[in-house]
Coordinates of C-alpha atoms and ligand atoms in Angstrom, one line a residue:
X1 CA 105.7 85.7 85.4
X2 CA 104.0 89.0 85.6
X3 CA 102.3 90.0 82.3
X4 CA 103.3 93.1 80.3
X5 CA 100.8 95.9 80.9
X6 CA 99.5 98.9 79.2
X7 CA 99.2 102.0 81.4
X8 CA 96.5 104.7 81.0
X9 CA 96.9 108.0 82.7
X10 CA 93.9 110.2 83.5
X11 CA 95.5 113.7 83.2
X12 CA 92.5 115.3 84.9
X13 CA 93.4 113.4 88.2
X14 CA 96.9 112.2 87.5
X15 CA 95.7 108.6 88.3
X16 CA 97.4 105.8 86.4
X17 CA 95.6 102.5 85.5
X18 CA 97.3 99.3 84.3
X19 CA 95.8 96.7 82.0
X20 CA 97.2 93.4 80.8
X21 CA 98.6 93.0 77.3
X22 CA 97.7 89.6 75.8
X23 CA 99.6 88.5 72.7
X24 CA 98.0 86.8 69.7
X25 CA 99.6 83.8 68.0
X26 CA 99.3 86.0 64.8
X27 CA 98.3 89.6 64.4
X28 CA 97.8 92.4 66.8
X29 CA 98.0 91.9 70.6
X30 CA 95.1 93.2 72.8
X31 CA 94.8 95.3 75.9
X32 CA 92.4 93.6 78.3
X33 CA 90.2 96.5 79.3
X34 CA 87.3 94.4 80.8
X35 CA 87.9 96.1 84.2
X36 CA 88.3 99.6 82.7
X37 CA 84.9 100.8 83.9
X38 CA 85.4 99.2 87.4
X39 CA 88.8 100.9 87.7
X40 CA 88.1 104.3 86.1
X41 CA 84.4 104.9 86.2
X42 CA 84.5 105.6 82.5
X43 CA 83.6 103.6 79.4
X44 CA 85.9 103.2 76.4
X45 CA 84.2 104.5 73.2
X46 CA 84.6 102.8 69.8
X47 CA 81.7 103.3 67.3
X48 CA 81.5 100.3 65.0
X49 CA 84.2 98.5 67.0
X50 CA 87.0 99.6 64.7
X51 CA 89.7 99.0 67.4
X52 CA 87.8 96.4 69.6
X53 CA 88.4 92.6 69.8
X54 CA 85.1 91.0 71.0
X55 CA 86.4 87.5 71.6
X56 CA 89.3 85.1 71.3
X57 CA 89.1 82.8 68.3
X58 CA 91.0 79.9 66.8
X59 CA 89.1 79.8 63.5
X60 CA 90.1 82.4 60.9
X61 CA 93.0 84.8 60.6
X62 CA 93.0 88.0 58.5
X63 CA 96.0 90.2 57.9
X64 CA 94.4 93.3 56.5
X65 CA 97.7 95.1 55.7
X66 CA 99.1 92.1 53.7
X67 CA 95.8 91.0 52.3
X68 CA 96.1 87.5 53.9
X69 CA 93.2 85.2 54.9
X70 CA 93.6 81.8 56.5
X71 CA 91.0 79.2 57.7
X72 CA 92.4 77.2 60.6
X73 CA 95.9 78.2 59.4
X74 CA 95.4 77.1 55.8
X75 CA 95.8 79.9 53.1
X76 CA 92.6 80.8 51.3
X77 CA 94.4 80.5 47.9
X78 CA 95.3 76.9 48.5
X79 CA 91.8 76.0 49.8
X80 CA 90.0 77.7 46.9
X81 CA 92.3 76.2 44.2
X82 CA 93.1 72.7 45.6
X83 CA 90.3 71.7 47.9
X84 CA 86.5 71.3 47.7
X85 CA 84.0 73.4 49.6
X86 CA 83.1 70.3 51.7
X87 CA 86.7 69.8 52.7
X88 CA 86.8 73.5 53.8
X89 CA 83.6 73.0 55.8
X90 CA 85.1 70.0 57.5
X91 CA 88.3 71.9 58.2
X92 CA 86.4 74.9 59.8
X93 CA 84.2 72.6 61.9
X94 CA 86.9 70.1 63.0
X95 CA 90.2 72.1 62.8
X96 CA 91.7 69.8 60.3
X97 CA 91.2 68.7 56.7
X98 CA 89.3 65.4 56.4
X99 CA 90.8 62.0 55.4
X100 CA 89.2 60.5 52.3
X101 CA 86.9 58.4 54.5
X102 CA 86.0 61.3 56.8
X103 CA 85.1 63.4 53.7
X104 CA 82.9 60.6 52.3
X105 CA 81.0 60.3 55.6
X106 CA 80.6 64.1 55.8
X107 CA 79.4 64.3 52.2
X108 CA 76.9 61.5 52.7
X109 CA 75.6 63.1 56.0
X110 CA 75.0 66.4 54.2
X111 CA 73.2 64.7 51.2
X112 CA 71.0 62.7 53.6
X113 CA 70.1 65.9 55.6
X114 CA 69.4 68.1 52.6
X115 CA 65.6 67.6 52.7
X116 CA 63.3 70.0 54.5
X117 CA 60.1 69.3 56.4
X118 CA 57.1 69.5 54.0
X119 CA 55.4 72.0 56.2
X120 CA 58.1 74.5 55.3
X121 CA 56.7 74.5 51.8
X122 CA 53.5 76.1 53.1
X123 CA 55.6 78.8 54.9
X124 CA 57.4 79.6 51.6
X125 CA 54.1 79.5 49.7
X126 CA 52.7 82.2 52.0
X127 CA 55.2 84.7 50.6
X128 CA 54.3 86.9 47.6
X129 CA 56.0 85.7 44.3
X130 CA 57.9 89.1 44.5
X131 CA 59.5 88.2 47.8
X132 CA 63.3 88.6 47.9
X133 CA 64.9 85.1 48.5
X134 CA 66.8 86.6 51.5
X135 CA 63.5 87.3 53.3
X136 CA 62.4 83.7 52.7
X137 CA 65.8 82.3 53.7
X138 CA 66.0 84.2 57.0
X139 CA 62.4 83.2 57.8
X140 CA 62.9 79.6 56.7
X141 CA 66.0 79.2 58.8
X142 CA 64.3 80.7 61.8
X143 CA 61.3 78.4 61.3
X144 CA 63.7 75.4 61.3
X145 CA 64.1 76.1 65.0
X146 CA 60.4 74.9 65.4
X147 CA 61.3 71.6 63.8
X148 CA 64.5 70.8 65.6
X149 CA 64.8 70.9 69.4
X150 CA 67.3 68.1 69.8
X151 CA 71.0 68.4 69.2
X152 CA 71.2 71.6 71.2
X153 CA 73.2 70.3 74.1
X154 CA 76.4 72.2 73.6
X155 CA 78.2 70.0 76.1
X156 CA 77.8 67.0 73.7
X157 CA 80.2 67.6 70.8
X158 CA 78.5 64.9 68.7
X159 CA 75.1 66.6 69.1
X160 CA 76.4 70.0 68.1
X161 CA 78.3 68.6 65.1
X162 CA 75.0 67.0 64.0
X163 CA 73.1 70.3 64.5
X164 CA 75.8 72.0 62.4
X165 CA 75.6 69.5 59.6
X166 CA 71.9 69.8 59.4
X167 CA 71.8 73.6 58.9
X168 CA 74.7 73.4 56.3
X169 CA 72.7 70.8 54.4
X170 CA 69.3 72.4 54.4
X171 CA 70.1 76.0 53.6
X172 CA 70.8 75.3 49.9
X173 CA 67.5 73.6 49.6
X174 CA 65.7 76.5 51.2
X175 CA 67.5 78.9 48.9
X176 CA 66.6 76.9 45.8
X177 CA 63.0 76.6 46.9
X178 CA 62.9 80.4 47.4
X179 CA 64.2 80.9 43.9
X180 CA 61.7 78.5 42.4
X181 CA 58.9 80.3 44.3
X182 CA 59.9 83.6 42.8
X183 CA 59.5 82.1 39.3
X184 CA 56.2 80.4 40.2
X185 CA 57.5 77.0 39.3
X186 CA 57.4 73.7 41.2
X187 CA 60.2 73.0 43.7
X188 CA 62.8 70.4 42.8
X189 CA 63.8 68.2 45.7
X190 CA 67.5 67.4 46.4
X191 CA 69.1 64.6 44.5
X192 CA 71.2 62.6 46.9
X193 CA 73.2 61.2 44.0
X194 CA 74.6 64.7 43.3
X195 CA 77.4 66.5 45.1
X196 CA 76.6 69.5 47.4
X197 CA 77.3 72.2 44.8
X198 CA 76.0 70.3 41.7
X199 CA 72.8 69.5 43.7
X200 CA 72.2 73.2 44.3
X201 CA 72.5 74.1 40.6
X202 CA 70.2 71.1 39.8
X203 CA 67.5 72.3 42.3
X204 CA 67.6 75.7 40.6
X205 CA 67.6 74.6 37.0
X206 CA 65.8 71.2 36.6
X207 CA 62.4 70.9 35.1
X208 CA 59.6 69.1 37.1
X209 CA 60.4 65.4 37.0
X210 CA 64.0 66.3 37.5
X211 CA 65.1 66.5 33.9
X212 CA 67.4 69.3 32.8
X213 CA 66.5 71.5 29.8
X214 CA 66.5 69.9 26.4
X215 CA 68.8 71.6 23.8
X216 CA 69.4 70.8 20.2
X217 CA 72.4 68.7 21.2
X218 CA 70.2 66.8 23.7
X219 CA 69.9 67.4 27.5
X220 CA 71.7 70.3 29.0
X221 CA 73.9 68.8 31.7
X222 CA 75.3 70.9 34.4
X223 CA 78.9 71.6 33.3
X224 CA 81.8 70.5 35.5
X225 CA 83.4 73.9 35.1
X226 CA 80.2 75.5 36.5
X227 CA 80.2 73.3 39.6
X228 CA 83.9 73.9 40.2
X229 CA 83.5 77.7 39.9
X230 CA 80.5 77.8 42.3
X231 CA 82.3 75.4 44.7
X232 CA 85.3 77.8 44.8
X233 CA 82.9 80.8 45.4
X234 CA 81.4 78.9 48.4
X235 CA 84.9 78.3 49.8
X236 CA 85.9 82.0 49.4
X237 CA 82.8 83.0 51.4
X238 CA 83.0 80.4 54.1
X239 CA 84.3 82.5 57.0
X240 CA 85.8 85.9 57.8
X241 CA 86.4 86.3 61.5
X242 CA 84.2 88.8 63.4
X243 CA 82.4 90.5 60.5
X244 CA 79.0 92.2 61.1
X245 CA 76.9 89.1 60.4
X246 CA 79.2 86.8 62.5
X247 CA 79.1 89.3 65.3
X248 CA 75.3 89.2 65.0
X249 CA 75.3 85.4 65.2
X250 CA 77.5 85.5 68.3
X251 CA 75.4 88.2 70.0
X252 CA 72.1 86.4 69.5
X253 CA 73.7 83.1 70.6
X254 CA 75.0 84.9 73.7
X255 CA 71.4 85.3 75.0
X256 CA 70.9 81.5 74.9
X257 CA 68.6 81.7 71.9
X258 CA 68.2 78.6 69.6
X259 CA 71.3 78.3 67.3
X260 CA 69.1 78.4 64.1
X261 CA 67.5 81.7 65.0
X262 CA 71.1 83.1 65.6
X263 CA 72.0 81.9 62.0
X264 CA 68.7 83.5 60.8
X265 CA 69.8 86.8 62.4
X266 CA 73.2 86.5 60.7
X267 CA 71.3 86.1 57.3
X268 CA 69.4 89.3 58.0
X269 CA 72.6 91.2 58.9
X270 CA 74.3 89.9 55.8
X271 CA 71.5 91.2 53.5
X272 CA 72.6 94.9 54.0
X273 CA 74.3 96.4 50.9
X274 CA 77.3 97.5 53.1
X275 CA 77.9 93.8 53.8
X276 CA 76.9 90.7 51.8
X277 CA 74.2 92.6 49.9
X278 CA 77.0 94.5 48.1
X279 CA 77.4 91.6 45.5
X280 CA 73.9 92.2 44.2
X281 CA 74.6 96.0 44.2
X282 CA 77.9 95.7 42.3
X283 CA 76.2 94.2 39.2
X284 CA 73.4 96.8 39.4
X285 CA 76.1 99.5 39.6
X286 CA 78.1 98.2 36.7
X287 CA 75.0 98.0 34.6
X288 CA 74.0 101.6 35.7
X289 CA 77.5 102.9 34.6
X290 CA 76.8 101.1 31.3
X291 CA 79.9 102.1 29.4
X292 CA 83.6 102.3 30.1
X293 CA 83.5 105.9 29.0
X294 CA 81.1 106.7 32.0
X295 CA 83.5 105.3 34.7
X296 CA 85.3 108.6 35.3
X297 CA 82.0 110.4 36.2
X298 CA 81.1 107.7 38.7
X299 CA 84.5 107.7 40.3
X300 CA 84.1 111.5 40.8
X301 CA 80.8 110.9 42.5
X302 CA 82.3 108.2 44.8
X303 CA 84.9 110.8 45.9
X304 CA 82.4 113.6 46.4
X305 CA 81.4 113.7 50.1
X306 CA 78.2 115.6 49.2
X307 CA 77.2 112.7 47.0
X308 CA 76.1 109.5 48.9
X309 CA 77.1 107.4 45.9
X310 CA 79.7 104.7 46.9
X311 CA 81.6 102.3 44.7
X312 CA 80.0 99.0 45.7
X313 CA 82.5 96.2 46.1
X314 CA 85.2 98.7 47.1
X315 CA 86.7 99.2 50.5
X316 CA 86.8 97.1 53.6
X317 CA 87.0 97.5 57.4
X318 CA 89.9 95.1 57.6
X319 CA 91.6 94.8 54.2
X320 CA 93.8 97.8 53.5
X321 CA 95.2 95.9 50.6
X322 CA 93.7 93.7 47.9
X323 CA 91.1 91.3 49.4
X324 CA 92.8 87.9 48.6
X325 CA 89.3 86.5 47.8
X326 CA 88.9 89.3 45.2
X327 CA 92.2 88.2 43.7
X328 CA 91.0 84.6 43.5
X329 CA 87.7 85.7 41.9
X330 CA 89.5 87.8 39.4
X331 CA 91.7 84.8 38.5
X332 CA 88.5 82.7 38.2
X333 CA 86.9 85.4 35.9
X334 CA 89.9 85.2 33.6
X335 CA 89.8 81.3 33.6
X336 CA 86.1 81.2 32.9
X337 CA 85.9 84.2 30.5
X338 CA 85.6 82.0 27.4
X339 CA 84.2 78.8 28.8
X340 CA 81.3 80.5 30.5
X341 CA 81.0 83.4 28.1
X342 CA 81.3 86.0 30.9
X343 CA 79.8 89.4 30.1
X344 CA 83.0 91.1 28.8
X345 CA 81.3 94.5 28.8
X346 CA 80.7 94.4 32.6
X347 CA 84.2 93.0 33.1
X348 CA 85.7 95.8 31.1
X349 CA 83.8 98.4 33.2
X350 CA 84.9 96.6 36.4
X351 CA 88.6 96.5 35.2
X352 CA 88.4 100.2 34.3
X353 CA 87.0 101.1 37.7
X354 CA 89.8 99.1 39.4
X355 CA 92.5 100.6 37.1
X356 CA 91.4 104.2 37.8
X357 CA 90.6 103.8 41.5
X358 CA 93.9 102.0 42.3
X359 CA 95.8 105.0 40.9
X360 CA 93.6 107.7 42.4
X361 CA 94.8 109.6 45.5
X362 CA 91.4 109.4 47.2
X363 CA 91.3 105.6 47.1
X364 CA 95.0 105.2 47.8
X365 CA 95.0 107.5 50.8
X366 CA 92.0 105.6 52.3
X367 CA 93.4 102.2 51.2
X368 CA 90.2 101.3 49.3
X369 CA 90.7 98.1 47.2
X370 CA 88.2 95.8 45.5
X371 CA 86.6 93.4 48.0
X372 CA 85.1 89.9 47.5
X373 CA 81.9 91.4 46.2
X374 CA 83.5 93.3 43.4
X375 CA 84.1 90.3 41.2
X376 CA 81.7 87.6 42.3
X377 CA 78.6 89.0 40.4
X378 CA 80.0 88.6 36.9
X379 CA 80.7 85.0 37.5
X380 CA 77.4 84.3 39.2
X381 CA 75.6 86.0 36.3
X382 CA 77.5 83.6 33.9
X383 CA 76.3 80.7 36.0
X384 CA 72.8 81.8 35.1
X385 CA 72.1 82.9 38.7
X386 CA 69.6 85.7 38.9
X387 CA 70.8 88.8 40.9
X388 CA 68.5 88.3 43.9
X389 CA 70.2 84.9 44.4
X390 CA 73.7 86.5 44.8
X391 CA 73.4 87.1 48.5
X392 CA 71.7 83.7 49.2
X393 CA 74.9 82.2 47.5
X394 CA 76.9 84.2 50.1
X395 CA 74.7 82.7 52.8
X396 CA 75.2 79.1 51.6
X397 CA 79.0 79.7 51.6
X398 CA 79.0 81.5 55.0
X399 CA 76.7 79.2 57.0
X400 CA 79.6 76.9 58.0
X401 CA 81.5 79.9 59.3
X402 CA 78.6 81.2 61.3
X403 CA 77.9 77.8 62.9
X404 CA 81.6 77.2 63.6
X405 CA 81.9 80.7 65.3
X406 CA 78.7 80.0 67.2
X407 CA 80.0 76.7 68.5
X408 CA 83.3 78.3 69.5
X409 CA 81.3 81.0 71.4
X410 CA 79.2 78.4 73.2
X411 CA 82.3 76.3 74.3
X412 CA 84.3 79.3 75.4
X413 CA 84.1 79.5 79.2
X414 CA 84.9 83.3 79.0
X415 CA 81.8 84.0 76.8
X416 CA 79.3 86.4 78.2
X417 CA 76.0 87.9 77.0
X418 CA 76.7 90.8 74.6
X419 CA 75.8 94.0 76.4
X420 CA 77.8 97.1 75.4
X421 CA 77.3 100.5 77.1
X422 CA 76.9 104.0 75.6
X423 CA 77.9 107.6 75.7
X424 CA 74.7 109.3 76.8
X425 CA 74.2 112.8 75.4
X426 CA 70.5 113.1 76.2
X427 CA 68.6 115.3 78.6
Ligands
SDX501 C1 81.7 92.4 53.0 O1 83.7 92.7 57.5 C2 83.8 91.8 56.6 O2 84.7 90.9 56.7 C3 82.8 91.7 55.5 C4 83.0 90.8 54.4 C5 82.9 89.3 54.9 O3 83.4 88.4 54.2 O4 82.1 89.1 55.9 O5 84.3 90.9 53.9 C6 82.0 90.9 53.3 O6 80.8 92.9 53.6 C7 82.6 93.1 52.1 C8 82.3 94.7 52.0 C9 81.1 94.8 51.0 N1 80.6 96.2 51.1 C10 80.8 97.1 50.0 O7 81.4 96.8 49.1 C11 80.0 98.4 50.2 C12 81.0 99.6 49.8 N2 82.0 99.6 50.8 C13 81.8 100.6 51.9 O8 80.5 100.8 52.3 C14 82.8 100.5 53.1 O9 84.1 100.4 52.5 C15 82.7 99.3 54.1 C16 81.3 99.3 54.7 C17 83.0 98.0 53.4 C18 83.7 99.6 55.2 O10 83.4 100.7 55.9 P1 84.3 101.4 57.1 O11 85.4 100.4 57.4 O12 83.3 101.7 58.2 O13 84.9 102.6 56.4 P2 84.3 104.0 56.3 O14 82.8 104.0 55.9 O15 84.6 104.8 57.6 O16 85.1 104.7 55.1 C19 86.4 105.3 55.3 C20 86.6 106.3 54.2 C21 85.4 107.3 54.2 O17 86.0 108.5 53.6 P3 86.3 109.8 54.7 O18 85.1 110.1 55.5 O19 87.5 109.3 55.6 O20 86.7 110.9 53.8 O21 86.6 105.7 52.9 C22 85.5 106.1 52.2 C23 84.5 106.7 53.2 O22 83.7 107.7 52.6 N3 84.9 104.9 51.5 C24 84.4 104.9 50.3 C25 84.1 103.6 50.0 N4 84.3 102.9 51.1 C26 84.8 103.7 52.1 N5 84.3 105.9 49.3 C27 83.8 105.5 48.1 N6 83.4 104.2 47.8 C28 83.5 103.3 48.8 N7 83.1 102.0 48.5

C-alpha cells in the first residue's frame, strides 16, 4: 500500500518533491524529510526545533493543547496520586507497572546500589564549599564512568537494565553528599532500611551517627507526609519526551560516549534557568516581588519586550494549556498547606501572578500558563530543602527518564549520530 505523501513545490523551478507522511499512534503525524537535502539541494530550517521530531519513541506522550501527559500510556495524574516513584521508574524502564514481587526486587536492587565509591568523596571534597550542587552532581556522574566499565553492552538487556538501576540509585547519594559538602558537615551514608525517597531526606538531614535532630518532643522523625510529597514530586519530574536535556542525553549517546557522561551532559543542560533551573529562579522571583501589591508591576515588566524580565515558571514550548504537572503540584500545595506550614505569603504572590496572567491578553495570546517549576519551589521549601537543591531534586526525578530515553535511542536501529546542518550567512 503506497503511503500518503506530502508534496513540496519549489516555485523558483516549478519542481515538485514528495515525502512520506508517517502517522503517530497519538498526536501529530510527521513528514519524513530525511531525503530533503538529497532531493532538493536545500536544508530545512527550524531554530530550536519548534516543528521538528528528532526520533520515534514509545515512552512519553504529551498533548500540549489539552495539557495531557502520559508515561507508557499511563496518565500522570494517576501515577502521581496512586503509585510510588519506584513504580513509575519500573514502568518507564520496562513498559509496564511492576507486580508486588517485581517492585520488591527493584526496590532492593536500588537500595543495595545506593552507595558510591569512597574515592568520589575526594572528588567532592576538592570543590569549594560554595560550589553549586549541580556542578558537583554533573561532575560526580561523569566521574562514575571511570568506575563502571561493565554493563555497557547495549545488546544485553540485562546488562543495560543493571547499568540503569545503578545510576538511578547513586544520584540521590551524590546529591545529598553535595548538599552536606556545601554546609561543611560530614556525609551521611545511605540507610538500606529506608525507602528511596525517605533515604534521600535522611541523608540530607541526619546528624553524624545517623540520628535525626532532637526536639523537645524527642527525635524528629521524617514525616510520612514529607516522604509522600517528595515521592510525588519525583514522579512528576520523571520524563518529558524530547525536552532540551533529554535531547542532550540522546545527542551525546549518539556519538557512542559512555552512558553516564551522557547523563552528566543532561544534568548540565537541565541546570539552565530556561529549563530545570527555573524552579530555583521561581522562588527567588517570588521573594523579589515580595508583596502581592507588587505583582502588577512585575507582570508589566514581563510583557515589556524592552525588559528582559521573564516570569519564571511560566510558559512552555509544548504546553499551550495548563501543565498537568503544575496542576498536580498546586493540588499538593493545597493538601500540604497546613500540615507542612507552607509559606502562605509566597503562595499568595504565586496565586496572584497566576490569576492576573491567566486573564491578561499578552499571556492568553501567547498561551503562557504556569509550568511544573511554578509550584514546586514552595513545597520544596516547606520540605526544608535549600534553594540550590531544587534543580538536583529535578535531576533525581528525571534520571530514570534520561536513561530510558538513552536505552531507547541505543536500541533503535534507525538511530544515527546527531549532526544537523546550518544556514551559512558568513563571508
Ligand atoms: C522546563 O521542554 C520541556 O519539556 C521542559 C520541561 C521538562 O519537564 O523537561 O517541561 C521543564 O524546562 C519547564 C520550563 C521552565 N522554564 C521557565 O519557566 C522559564 C520561563 N519560560 C520561558 O523562558 C519560555 O516560556 C520557555 C523557555 C519555557 C519556552 O520558550 P519558547 O517555547 O522558545 O517560547 P519563546 O521564548 O519563543 O516565547 C514565545 C513568546 C515570546 O513573546 P513574542 O516574542 O512572541 O512577543 O512568549 C513570550 C516570549 O517573549 N514568553 C514569555 C515567557 N515565556 C515566553 N514572556 C514572559 N514571561 C515568560 N515566562
